[in-house]
């Protein structure tokens, strides 16, 4: 913490006439992280209560961040609407939908009849339709896989897709013995190689989470902008 | 054939030769030469002018002086050619000198003096009286024979005029000459000469004014030096000759014409002109008044005799018509001449002497420099009038005044003059050494002509033509091949859509249920057991964490389970970490209620706790303190559910009877398992998950102890749950509705993928073969 440090997240605190810059944001993040972590390992009521308060603060901050995000979205599309052009119609539609939903949900609450009507009549079918289109695209991509990349792994991937699909449901009521059922080939594929791969991913995620937490605790990473 | 003596070396040469065969000096003088030629000609290579036999002898005598001055080495003295009186004089004066003298004739400068005296000088009223008395020396008849004619004539005249002239001359000098303290050699010389020279010359010396030392008062100098000699330091100024070194023995000449010397500088050799000018200046500086009227008679005769000779001298400006710059030179000469007979004051002469520090070789300078120096002299002599006052002074044009180089260009002019280049045209025509209008380097030259045809080989020519074609082809527009309206990918996508939608429509319109639902699965069985074990009015926390896009699958999988809970009359508390979760929860409750006929409405049946922001942190906070994180329900009254039954009994999540999570995302499922499950303290956690999340959630289900107590996976799990509970949803569960269509769609998808993959595989192989064949052909 020399005086020559010009890191933007490091605050300036005068101590005894000497201008020493202390990373205030990093210090706060490290201190709070250590407190929350200690609350898991040390069953002290004070630490648990302090940890609970800090986690609740995080929820409030996240809610504020969501509100800020919505405000920024409104601002961006407001500028696009003022700029004009063909894309301004979409911006107008977005702003209008946002304002209408905000007004309706504000008036009737998130579970009001009009609010649910907007959700059930607009958002729900749209997102379901997008998922239906995804089915077509996935089938097309799987069929084109042999054209784009013709190798052993592509062949194995295609064969696994076909076996899992065939084992997902009986064909015209005919259950393929070695595919369908808890002891079928599909179950073997899903529960052994897929789970093995998923566990490996989980272990990797856990290790990555620990490393990320440690880096944040020691101040090496400052995702909070400090 | 008569021989001609070389004026330089004195050796005889054939008459037809123009240059001396011994010293290459010019024997025959050039007439009508330009001033530039005179300027550039060497001093010793050109005799001044041909003035006859007498003049030849004078020239020889002067050439002797020049050569002795230039070479600085003694020459054998030809004593036989000298007169006796001169021999005696030379023997006494300069015994070491061996240079021959030519007593015959009168020197050129002396001739000029006489001519000037005849022409310009006003006739003095008493010239005869001013002549110093000269007594004829008692010489032998033999000696008289050896005396030149002009000297004999002079001697005879002096005999008649002695007496009164002697007295007048002595009267003009004023007092007896004094001995100079500076020049001891001069003193010795004068003493010896007084004794050894002839009588007439002794008288002449005794009567004439002595040589004036520049450093001494006039009185002292007059006592030391003989008349007509002026000493400057170690040099003796001899009027008409100028300053002569004391080491040289030269004839003593009258010094009373010092002021006349300057005009003669152009008619005598340049080297001598400078000496004359310097001597005149020194003599004037010493206050010697050179009264021209007091010339001795013999000197006047000499002047008269040389008058005709002087007329033969071609004056400046008349040498040749081709010299266009003569007017300027004439002007310079006019300004340079000092009026004859004008007495120069000591101040003016002193100024002239100072100005002429480089004076002895005035003639060597350029005309402009001469003019500059002489103009400065004129400025220093305010009382001096120009001879011929009626002549208006020439005026230089203004532009020429501006162009005239004076001091700074002196060196350049001297260098350029050696080139001999004469301007042939323009206002500077005739001038020498004119700077060129443009430097040599800037002169345009015709550029060399090179052949433009390249020497190229055939291969280079072929490559060049190929490159040319390539460049031309790049610039030519090419037709873009028209894209077919229907391409194979587009057609294939249309086929996929048609197949899938046809299967779904077939199921919708036919309503067939040909495909049996899957049997009871272990995870489904565990889930069913947990719900079956729920007490009545159980408090169930139902997490709704899926997206609307996957609502079809998730609702079909969870509908039977939720209906199963409703049958248990469980109080449902809905919570979600997704912003759309509360609406999806309401949609699920409504859908299940519509299918089963159960009326689960209002805060009495379930409480929608809303959205938990912060993802995993929100879940962590909710798990730690559910009352603080989600204190109110989303009903219109915003009910504080935690203060009402059945939530009033639950202080935390462990107070719930069951936690069921419906999610399509493995990360959300993991967050629920990792953040909430540890706080449940034995409360079962079951999950209704999508098929895509099964691989990541199943490990928690298969763990020991289980972190997930039961699972319902996808549409098949929902169908399995419905299959195990036929009474749920009135036997009209969503899984059952979708199952045939799903099975047909899966079959169609498998077929499409298989066929499409096979076709693409074959196409790829064919293309690879064609490519290989094409490569082989190449």
Short mmCIF file of N, CA, C and O in Angstrom, two decimals, chain A residues 40 48 51-52 55-56 58-59 62-63 66 110-111 116 119-120 123-124 127-128 131 135-136 138-140 142-144 146-148 150 161-162 165-166 168-175 180 182 186 190-191 194-195 198-199 201-202 205 209, chain B residues 489 492-493 496 500 514-516 518 548-551 555 580 583-584 586-587 608 611 613-614 617-618 620-621 624-625 628-629 634 670 691 694-696 698-700 702 739 742-744 746-747 749-750 752-753 756-757 760-761 763-765:
data_model
loop_
_atom_site.label_atom_id
_atom_site.label_comp_id
_atom_site.label_asym_id
_atom_site.label_seq_id
_atom_site.Cartn_x
_atom_site.Cartn_y
_atom_site.Cartn_z
N UNK A 40 -20.14 -20.05 9.09
CA UNK A 40 -20.41 -21.45 8.74
C UNK A 40 -19.60 -22.39 9.63
O UNK A 40 -20.06 -23.48 9.98
N UNK A 48 -23.65 -16.00 13.44
CA UNK A 48 -24.76 -16.44 12.61
C UNK A 48 -25.71 -15.29 12.32
O UNK A 48 -26.16 -15.09 11.18
N UNK A 51 -24.01 -12.95 9.97
CA UNK A 51 -24.01 -13.52 8.63
C UNK A 51 -25.38 -13.36 7.99
O UNK A 51 -25.50 -13.03 6.80
N UNK A 52 -26.43 -13.60 8.74
CA UNK A 52 -27.79 -13.48 8.21
C UNK A 52 -28.08 -12.05 7.76
O UNK A 52 -28.66 -11.82 6.69
N UNK A 55 -26.22 -11.35 4.51
CA UNK A 55 -26.83 -12.01 3.34
C UNK A 55 -28.12 -11.31 2.95
O UNK A 55 -28.43 -11.17 1.76
N UNK A 56 -28.86 -10.85 3.92
CA UNK A 56 -30.08 -10.10 3.60
C UNK A 56 -29.74 -8.79 2.89
O UNK A 56 -30.46 -8.36 1.98
N UNK A 58 -27.34 -8.45 0.95
CA UNK A 58 -27.01 -8.80 -0.44
C UNK A 58 -28.26 -8.91 -1.28
O UNK A 58 -28.26 -8.56 -2.47
N UNK A 59 -29.36 -9.42 -0.69
CA UNK A 59 -30.62 -9.51 -1.44
C UNK A 59 -31.14 -8.12 -1.79
O UNK A 59 -31.65 -7.90 -2.90
N UNK A 62 -29.11 -6.79 -4.53
CA UNK A 62 -29.47 -7.43 -5.80
C UNK A 62 -30.78 -6.87 -6.33
O UNK A 62 -30.93 -6.67 -7.55
N UNK A 63 -31.74 -6.62 -5.46
CA UNK A 63 -33.01 -6.02 -5.90
C UNK A 63 -32.77 -4.64 -6.49
O UNK A 63 -33.35 -4.27 -7.53
N UNK A 66 -31.38 -4.97 -9.87
CA UNK A 66 -32.41 -5.28 -10.85
C UNK A 66 -33.19 -4.03 -11.24
O UNK A 66 -33.47 -3.82 -12.42
N UNK A 110 -48.51 -8.49 -8.52
CA UNK A 110 -47.96 -9.48 -9.42
C UNK A 110 -48.88 -10.69 -9.64
O UNK A 110 -48.74 -11.39 -10.64
N UNK A 111 -49.75 -10.90 -8.75
CA UNK A 111 -50.64 -12.04 -8.94
C UNK A 111 -52.06 -11.61 -9.24
O UNK A 111 -53.01 -12.40 -9.11
N UNK A 116 -51.72 -11.55 -14.40
CA UNK A 116 -51.60 -12.94 -14.85
C UNK A 116 -52.09 -13.10 -16.29
O UNK A 116 -51.60 -13.94 -17.03
N UNK A 119 -49.31 -12.24 -18.41
CA UNK A 119 -48.28 -13.30 -18.42
C UNK A 119 -48.77 -14.52 -19.19
O UNK A 119 -48.07 -15.05 -20.05
N UNK A 120 -49.97 -14.95 -18.90
CA UNK A 120 -50.45 -16.18 -19.53
C UNK A 120 -50.78 -16.01 -20.99
O UNK A 120 -50.69 -16.97 -21.77
N UNK A 123 -46.50 -13.68 -22.44
CA UNK A 123 -45.15 -14.17 -22.18
C UNK A 123 -45.08 -15.69 -22.25
O UNK A 123 -44.14 -16.26 -22.81
N UNK A 124 -46.07 -16.34 -21.67
CA UNK A 124 -46.01 -17.79 -21.63
C UNK A 124 -46.03 -18.42 -23.02
O UNK A 124 -45.19 -19.26 -23.35
N UNK A 127 -42.68 -17.66 -25.07
CA UNK A 127 -41.48 -18.43 -24.69
C UNK A 127 -41.65 -19.91 -25.03
O UNK A 127 -40.69 -20.58 -25.41
N UNK A 128 -42.84 -20.42 -24.93
CA UNK A 128 -43.06 -21.82 -25.31
C UNK A 128 -42.86 -22.03 -26.80
O UNK A 128 -42.29 -23.03 -27.24
N UNK A 131 -39.28 -22.25 -27.61
CA UNK A 131 -38.73 -23.57 -27.30
C UNK A 131 -39.13 -24.59 -28.36
O UNK A 131 -38.35 -25.48 -28.69
N UNK A 135 -36.71 -27.09 -30.99
CA UNK A 135 -36.77 -28.51 -31.32
C UNK A 135 -36.45 -28.74 -32.79
O UNK A 135 -35.66 -29.63 -33.15
N UNK A 136 -37.02 -27.91 -33.66
CA UNK A 136 -36.76 -28.05 -35.09
C UNK A 136 -35.29 -27.80 -35.40
O UNK A 136 -34.66 -28.52 -36.18
N UNK A 138 -32.73 -28.08 -33.43
CA UNK A 138 -31.86 -29.15 -32.92
C UNK A 138 -31.89 -30.36 -33.83
O UNK A 138 -30.84 -30.98 -34.09
N UNK A 139 -33.04 -30.71 -34.32
CA UNK A 139 -33.12 -31.85 -35.25
C UNK A 139 -32.33 -31.57 -36.52
O UNK A 139 -31.59 -32.42 -37.02
N UNK A 140 -32.47 -30.39 -37.04
CA UNK A 140 -31.76 -30.02 -38.26
C UNK A 140 -30.24 -30.06 -38.02
O UNK A 140 -29.49 -30.57 -38.85
N UNK A 142 -28.61 -31.77 -35.78
CA UNK A 142 -28.15 -33.16 -35.60
C UNK A 142 -28.03 -33.85 -36.94
O UNK A 142 -27.09 -34.63 -37.18
N UNK A 143 -28.96 -33.56 -37.87
CA UNK A 143 -28.88 -34.19 -39.18
C UNK A 143 -27.70 -33.64 -39.97
O UNK A 143 -27.05 -34.36 -40.74
N UNK A 144 -27.40 -32.38 -39.82
CA UNK A 144 -26.30 -31.78 -40.58
C UNK A 144 -24.93 -32.06 -39.97
O UNK A 144 -23.93 -31.70 -40.56
N UNK A 146 -23.39 -34.84 -39.65
CA UNK A 146 -22.59 -35.74 -40.49
C UNK A 146 -22.02 -35.04 -41.72
O UNK A 146 -21.07 -35.52 -42.32
N UNK A 147 -22.61 -33.97 -42.08
CA UNK A 147 -22.11 -33.25 -43.25
C UNK A 147 -20.97 -32.32 -42.88
O UNK A 147 -20.01 -32.16 -43.64
N UNK A 148 -21.08 -31.71 -41.75
CA UNK A 148 -20.06 -30.73 -41.36
C UNK A 148 -18.83 -31.40 -40.79
O UNK A 148 -17.71 -30.97 -41.06
N UNK A 150 -17.42 -35.23 -40.12
CA UNK A 150 -17.62 -36.67 -40.23
C UNK A 150 -16.41 -37.36 -39.60
O UNK A 150 -15.39 -37.62 -40.23
N UNK A 161 -27.52 -39.77 -29.33
CA UNK A 161 -28.76 -38.99 -29.45
C UNK A 161 -29.90 -39.89 -29.89
O UNK A 161 -31.01 -39.87 -29.32
N UNK A 162 -29.66 -40.69 -30.88
CA UNK A 162 -30.72 -41.56 -31.41
C UNK A 162 -31.16 -42.60 -30.35
O UNK A 162 -32.37 -42.83 -30.16
N UNK A 165 -33.16 -40.83 -27.55
CA UNK A 165 -34.49 -40.45 -28.04
C UNK A 165 -35.39 -41.68 -28.18
O UNK A 165 -36.57 -41.66 -27.78
N UNK A 166 -34.84 -42.72 -28.73
CA UNK A 166 -35.65 -43.93 -28.90
C UNK A 166 -36.03 -44.54 -27.54
O UNK A 166 -37.10 -45.12 -27.39
N UNK A 168 -36.60 -42.79 -24.89
CA UNK A 168 -37.39 -41.86 -24.08
C UNK A 168 -38.87 -42.22 -24.10
O UNK A 168 -39.58 -41.92 -23.13
N UNK A 169 -39.28 -42.76 -25.15
CA UNK A 169 -40.72 -43.05 -25.25
C UNK A 169 -40.90 -44.30 -26.12
O UNK A 169 -40.10 -44.53 -27.03
N UNK A 170 -41.91 -45.09 -25.84
CA UNK A 170 -42.18 -46.24 -26.69
C UNK A 170 -42.67 -45.80 -28.06
O UNK A 170 -43.31 -44.76 -28.21
N UNK A 171 -42.30 -46.58 -29.10
CA UNK A 171 -42.64 -46.25 -30.47
C UNK A 171 -43.96 -46.96 -30.79
O UNK A 171 -43.99 -48.20 -30.84
N UNK A 172 -45.03 -46.16 -30.93
CA UNK A 172 -46.35 -46.69 -31.23
C UNK A 172 -46.73 -47.75 -30.19
O UNK A 172 -47.29 -48.78 -30.52
N UNK A 173 -46.38 -47.46 -28.99
CA UNK A 173 -46.74 -48.37 -27.91
C UNK A 173 -45.83 -49.55 -27.76
O UNK A 173 -46.01 -50.40 -26.89
N UNK A 174 -44.82 -49.63 -28.60
CA UNK A 174 -43.91 -50.77 -28.56
C UNK A 174 -42.67 -50.35 -27.76
O UNK A 174 -41.96 -49.41 -28.15
N UNK A 175 -42.46 -51.00 -26.69
CA UNK A 175 -41.29 -50.68 -25.86
C UNK A 175 -40.12 -51.53 -26.32
O UNK A 175 -40.17 -52.77 -26.27
N UNK A 180 -35.76 -49.12 -23.69
CA UNK A 180 -36.72 -48.46 -22.83
C UNK A 180 -36.72 -49.13 -21.46
O UNK A 180 -36.44 -50.29 -21.31
N UNK A 182 -36.15 -48.88 -16.98
CA UNK A 182 -35.06 -48.57 -16.05
C UNK A 182 -33.80 -49.33 -16.31
O UNK A 182 -32.70 -48.86 -15.98
N UNK A 186 -31.08 -46.71 -22.65
CA UNK A 186 -31.17 -45.27 -22.41
C UNK A 186 -30.84 -44.93 -20.97
O UNK A 186 -30.12 -43.96 -20.71
N UNK A 190 -27.89 -42.46 -19.65
CA UNK A 190 -28.19 -41.25 -18.89
C UNK A 190 -27.58 -41.32 -17.50
O UNK A 190 -27.03 -40.32 -16.99
N UNK A 191 -27.63 -42.48 -16.88
CA UNK A 191 -27.23 -42.55 -15.48
C UNK A 191 -25.73 -42.84 -15.28
O UNK A 191 -25.21 -42.59 -14.18
N UNK A 194 -23.52 -40.04 -18.51
CA UNK A 194 -23.97 -38.65 -18.36
C UNK A 194 -23.78 -38.18 -16.93
O UNK A 194 -23.32 -37.04 -16.69
N UNK A 195 -24.11 -39.03 -15.97
CA UNK A 195 -23.93 -38.63 -14.57
C UNK A 195 -22.45 -38.51 -14.24
O UNK A 195 -22.03 -37.60 -13.48
N UNK A 198 -21.48 -35.33 -15.48
CA UNK A 198 -22.07 -34.25 -14.70
C UNK A 198 -21.37 -34.09 -13.36
O UNK A 198 -21.14 -32.97 -12.90
N UNK A 199 -20.98 -35.20 -12.76
CA UNK A 199 -20.26 -35.10 -11.49
C UNK A 199 -18.89 -34.45 -11.69
O UNK A 199 -18.43 -33.67 -10.84
N UNK A 201 -18.30 -32.30 -13.84
CA UNK A 201 -18.56 -30.86 -14.00
C UNK A 201 -18.83 -30.23 -12.64
O UNK A 201 -18.34 -29.12 -12.34
N UNK A 202 -19.59 -30.94 -11.80
CA UNK A 202 -19.89 -30.39 -10.47
C UNK A 202 -18.63 -30.22 -9.64
O UNK A 202 -18.48 -29.23 -8.92
N UNK A 205 -16.93 -27.28 -10.86
CA UNK A 205 -17.61 -26.06 -10.43
C UNK A 205 -17.30 -25.78 -8.97
O UNK A 205 -17.07 -24.61 -8.58
N UNK A 209 -15.47 -22.59 -7.57
CA UNK A 209 -16.12 -21.70 -6.62
C UNK A 209 -15.22 -21.42 -5.43
O UNK A 209 -15.11 -20.27 -4.96
N UNK B 489 -31.07 -26.81 -47.33
CA UNK B 489 -31.29 -26.61 -45.89
C UNK B 489 -32.66 -26.06 -45.57
O UNK B 489 -33.29 -26.48 -44.60
N UNK B 492 -35.09 -28.77 -45.98
CA UNK B 492 -34.97 -29.74 -44.90
C UNK B 492 -35.61 -29.22 -43.62
O UNK B 492 -36.27 -29.96 -42.89
N UNK B 493 -35.44 -27.94 -43.36
CA UNK B 493 -36.07 -27.37 -42.17
C UNK B 493 -37.60 -27.39 -42.31
O UNK B 493 -38.34 -27.66 -41.33
N UNK B 496 -38.73 -30.90 -41.55
CA UNK B 496 -38.71 -31.18 -40.11
C UNK B 496 -39.94 -30.56 -39.44
O UNK B 496 -40.63 -31.22 -38.64
N UNK B 500 -42.97 -32.72 -37.58
CA UNK B 500 -43.26 -32.56 -36.15
C UNK B 500 -44.67 -32.03 -35.93
O UNK B 500 -45.40 -32.54 -35.07
N UNK B 514 -52.37 -44.37 -27.84
CA UNK B 514 -51.82 -45.67 -28.18
C UNK B 514 -50.58 -46.00 -27.41
O UNK B 514 -50.28 -47.16 -27.16
N UNK B 515 -49.83 -45.00 -27.02
CA UNK B 515 -48.53 -45.23 -26.36
C UNK B 515 -48.76 -45.34 -24.87
O UNK B 515 -49.33 -44.41 -24.27
N UNK B 516 -48.35 -46.41 -24.26
CA UNK B 516 -48.55 -46.54 -22.82
C UNK B 516 -47.61 -45.64 -22.06
O UNK B 516 -46.47 -45.36 -22.48
N UNK B 518 -44.98 -44.61 -19.17
CA UNK B 518 -43.90 -45.41 -18.58
C UNK B 518 -44.29 -45.92 -17.19
O UNK B 518 -45.08 -45.32 -16.49
N UNK B 548 -40.90 -19.90 -18.39
CA UNK B 548 -42.15 -20.15 -19.13
C UNK B 548 -41.93 -21.00 -20.37
O UNK B 548 -42.84 -21.72 -20.81
N UNK B 549 -40.68 -20.96 -20.98
CA UNK B 549 -40.43 -21.72 -22.19
C UNK B 549 -40.57 -23.22 -21.95
O UNK B 549 -40.98 -23.97 -22.83
N UNK B 550 -40.20 -23.64 -20.75
CA UNK B 550 -40.26 -25.06 -20.44
C UNK B 550 -41.46 -25.38 -19.53
O UNK B 550 -41.50 -26.44 -18.89
N UNK B 551 -42.39 -24.49 -19.52
CA UNK B 551 -43.57 -24.69 -18.66
C UNK B 551 -44.38 -25.91 -19.11
O UNK B 551 -44.98 -26.61 -18.27
N UNK B 555 -44.89 -28.40 -16.13
CA UNK B 555 -46.25 -28.52 -15.60
C UNK B 555 -46.79 -29.95 -15.81
O UNK B 555 -47.51 -30.50 -14.95
N UNK B 580 -40.17 -14.60 -13.05
CA UNK B 580 -41.45 -15.10 -13.58
C UNK B 580 -42.02 -16.23 -12.73
O UNK B 580 -43.09 -16.76 -13.07
N UNK B 583 -45.66 -15.83 -11.17
CA UNK B 583 -46.73 -15.99 -12.17
C UNK B 583 -46.85 -17.44 -12.60
O UNK B 583 -47.96 -17.96 -12.81
N UNK B 584 -45.69 -18.09 -12.76
CA UNK B 584 -45.73 -19.50 -13.15
C UNK B 584 -46.37 -20.35 -12.04
O UNK B 584 -47.10 -21.32 -12.32
N UNK B 586 -48.69 -19.32 -9.97
CA UNK B 586 -50.11 -19.10 -10.08
C UNK B 586 -50.71 -19.90 -11.25
O UNK B 586 -51.79 -20.48 -11.14
N UNK B 587 -49.94 -19.93 -12.36
CA UNK B 587 -50.39 -20.67 -13.53
C UNK B 587 -50.44 -22.16 -13.24
O UNK B 587 -51.39 -22.87 -13.65
N UNK B 608 -48.42 -17.17 -2.04
CA UNK B 608 -47.33 -16.91 -3.02
C UNK B 608 -46.37 -15.91 -2.38
O UNK B 608 -46.67 -14.71 -2.31
N UNK B 611 -40.88 -13.46 -5.24
CA UNK B 611 -39.56 -13.62 -5.89
C UNK B 611 -38.47 -13.35 -4.88
O UNK B 611 -38.51 -12.35 -4.14
N UNK B 613 -34.79 -12.33 -4.77
CA UNK B 613 -33.66 -11.85 -5.57
C UNK B 613 -32.34 -12.32 -4.99
O UNK B 613 -32.24 -12.66 -3.81
N UNK B 614 -31.33 -12.31 -5.84
CA UNK B 614 -29.98 -12.65 -5.40
C UNK B 614 -29.56 -14.06 -5.69
O UNK B 614 -28.44 -14.45 -5.34
N UNK B 617 -27.62 -16.44 -3.15
CA UNK B 617 -27.58 -15.65 -1.91
C UNK B 617 -28.98 -15.44 -1.37
O UNK B 617 -29.21 -15.47 -0.14
N UNK B 618 -29.92 -15.21 -2.30
CA UNK B 618 -31.30 -15.06 -1.86
C UNK B 618 -31.82 -16.34 -1.24
O UNK B 618 -32.53 -16.30 -0.22
N UNK B 620 -29.95 -18.53 0.20
CA UNK B 620 -29.24 -18.64 1.49
C UNK B 620 -29.91 -17.81 2.55
O UNK B 620 -30.16 -18.27 3.68
N UNK B 621 -30.26 -16.61 2.18
CA UNK B 621 -30.93 -15.74 3.14
C UNK B 621 -32.31 -16.27 3.50
O UNK B 621 -32.72 -16.23 4.67
N UNK B 624 -31.95 -19.10 5.83
CA UNK B 624 -31.55 -18.70 7.17
C UNK B 624 -32.68 -17.98 7.91
O UNK B 624 -32.91 -18.23 9.09
N UNK B 625 -33.37 -17.13 7.20
CA UNK B 625 -34.41 -16.35 7.87
C UNK B 625 -35.57 -16.13 6.92
O UNK B 625 -35.69 -15.07 6.30
N UNK B 628 -37.88 -13.01 7.59
CA UNK B 628 -37.39 -11.67 7.25
C UNK B 628 -37.29 -11.48 5.74
O UNK B 628 -37.51 -10.36 5.23
N UNK B 629 -36.93 -12.55 5.03
CA UNK B 629 -36.69 -12.37 3.59
C UNK B 629 -38.03 -12.28 2.85
O UNK B 629 -38.19 -11.46 1.93
N UNK B 634 -48.18 -12.38 -1.84
CA UNK B 634 -48.48 -11.51 -2.98
C UNK B 634 -49.98 -11.43 -3.25
O UNK B 634 -50.40 -11.07 -4.33
N UNK B 670 -29.13 -27.19 -8.03
CA UNK B 670 -27.95 -27.30 -7.16
C UNK B 670 -27.98 -26.25 -6.06
O UNK B 670 -27.59 -26.53 -4.91
N UNK B 691 -35.85 -33.07 -18.03
CA UNK B 691 -35.00 -34.16 -18.47
C UNK B 691 -33.56 -33.69 -18.64
O UNK B 691 -32.61 -34.43 -18.38
N UNK B 694 -31.57 -33.79 -15.38
CA UNK B 694 -31.47 -35.06 -14.67
C UNK B 694 -30.04 -35.49 -14.39
O UNK B 694 -29.72 -35.91 -13.26
N UNK B 695 -29.14 -35.42 -15.38
CA UNK B 695 -27.78 -35.91 -15.09
C UNK B 695 -27.10 -35.19 -13.94
O UNK B 695 -26.28 -35.79 -13.24
N UNK B 696 -27.40 -33.91 -13.71
CA UNK B 696 -26.72 -33.17 -12.65
C UNK B 696 -27.43 -33.31 -11.29
O UNK B 696 -26.79 -33.13 -10.25
N UNK B 698 -29.32 -36.06 -10.46
CA UNK B 698 -29.35 -37.45 -10.03
C UNK B 698 -28.24 -37.79 -9.04
O UNK B 698 -28.48 -38.60 -8.11
N UNK B 699 -27.05 -37.29 -9.17
CA UNK B 699 -26.03 -37.61 -8.15
C UNK B 699 -26.47 -37.26 -6.74
O UNK B 699 -26.11 -37.98 -5.79
N UNK B 700 -27.21 -36.18 -6.57
CA UNK B 700 -27.66 -35.80 -5.24
C UNK B 700 -28.76 -36.79 -4.77
O UNK B 700 -28.88 -37.06 -3.56
N UNK B 702 -28.82 -39.97 -5.75
CA UNK B 702 -28.16 -41.24 -5.55
C UNK B 702 -27.14 -41.18 -4.42
O UNK B 702 -26.50 -42.21 -4.13
N UNK B 739 -48.29 -37.64 -24.06
CA UNK B 739 -47.37 -38.78 -24.23
C UNK B 739 -47.39 -39.34 -25.64
O UNK B 739 -46.35 -39.61 -26.23
N UNK B 742 -45.78 -36.98 -27.86
CA UNK B 742 -44.33 -36.95 -27.57
C UNK B 742 -43.63 -38.15 -28.19
O UNK B 742 -42.54 -38.01 -28.79
N UNK B 743 -44.21 -39.31 -28.03
CA UNK B 743 -43.56 -40.51 -28.57
C UNK B 743 -43.45 -40.45 -30.08
O UNK B 743 -42.41 -40.80 -30.67
N UNK B 744 -44.51 -39.96 -30.74
CA UNK B 744 -44.44 -39.84 -32.19
C UNK B 744 -43.43 -38.78 -32.61
O UNK B 744 -42.70 -38.94 -33.58
N UNK B 746 -40.82 -37.87 -30.96
CA UNK B 746 -39.46 -38.41 -30.75
C UNK B 746 -39.10 -39.35 -31.88
O UNK B 746 -37.98 -39.32 -32.43
N UNK B 747 -40.09 -40.19 -32.29
CA UNK B 747 -39.79 -41.09 -33.40
C UNK B 747 -39.51 -40.31 -34.67
O UNK B 747 -38.58 -40.64 -35.42
N UNK B 749 -38.40 -37.32 -34.85
CA UNK B 749 -37.08 -36.66 -34.71
C UNK B 749 -35.97 -37.66 -34.96
O UNK B 749 -34.97 -37.34 -35.63
N UNK B 750 -36.13 -38.87 -34.44
CA UNK B 750 -35.09 -39.88 -34.67
C UNK B 750 -34.98 -40.19 -36.14
O UNK B 750 -33.87 -40.29 -36.70
N UNK B 752 -35.87 -38.29 -38.65
CA UNK B 752 -35.30 -37.14 -39.37
C UNK B 752 -33.78 -37.05 -39.15
O UNK B 752 -33.03 -36.79 -40.10
N UNK B 753 -33.41 -37.25 -37.93
CA UNK B 753 -31.96 -37.16 -37.67
C UNK B 753 -31.23 -38.29 -38.39
O UNK B 753 -30.17 -38.07 -39.00
N UNK B 756 -31.63 -37.71 -42.26
CA UNK B 756 -30.85 -36.53 -42.65
C UNK B 756 -29.35 -36.75 -42.45
O UNK B 756 -28.54 -36.35 -43.29
N UNK B 757 -29.04 -37.41 -41.36
CA UNK B 757 -27.63 -37.69 -41.14
C UNK B 757 -27.07 -38.62 -42.19
O UNK B 757 -25.93 -38.40 -42.67
N UNK B 760 -26.74 -36.73 -45.48
CA UNK B 760 -25.58 -35.83 -45.42
C UNK B 760 -24.27 -36.60 -45.41
O UNK B 760 -23.27 -36.15 -46.00
N UNK B 761 -24.31 -37.76 -44.78
CA UNK B 761 -23.09 -38.56 -44.78
C UNK B 761 -22.75 -39.04 -46.17
O UNK B 761 -21.59 -38.93 -46.61
N UNK B 763 -23.76 -37.73 -48.96
CA UNK B 763 -23.40 -36.55 -49.78
C UNK B 763 -21.97 -36.13 -49.51
O UNK B 763 -21.22 -35.79 -50.44
N UNK B 764 -21.63 -36.18 -48.28
CA UNK B 764 -20.26 -35.79 -47.94
C UNK B 764 -19.25 -36.75 -48.55
O UNK B 764 -18.20 -36.33 -49.06
N UNK B 765 -19.60 -38.03 -48.50
CA UNK B 765 -18.69 -39.01 -49.09
C UNK B 765 -18.58 -38.82 -50.61
O UNK B 765 -17.48 -38.90 -51.17
#
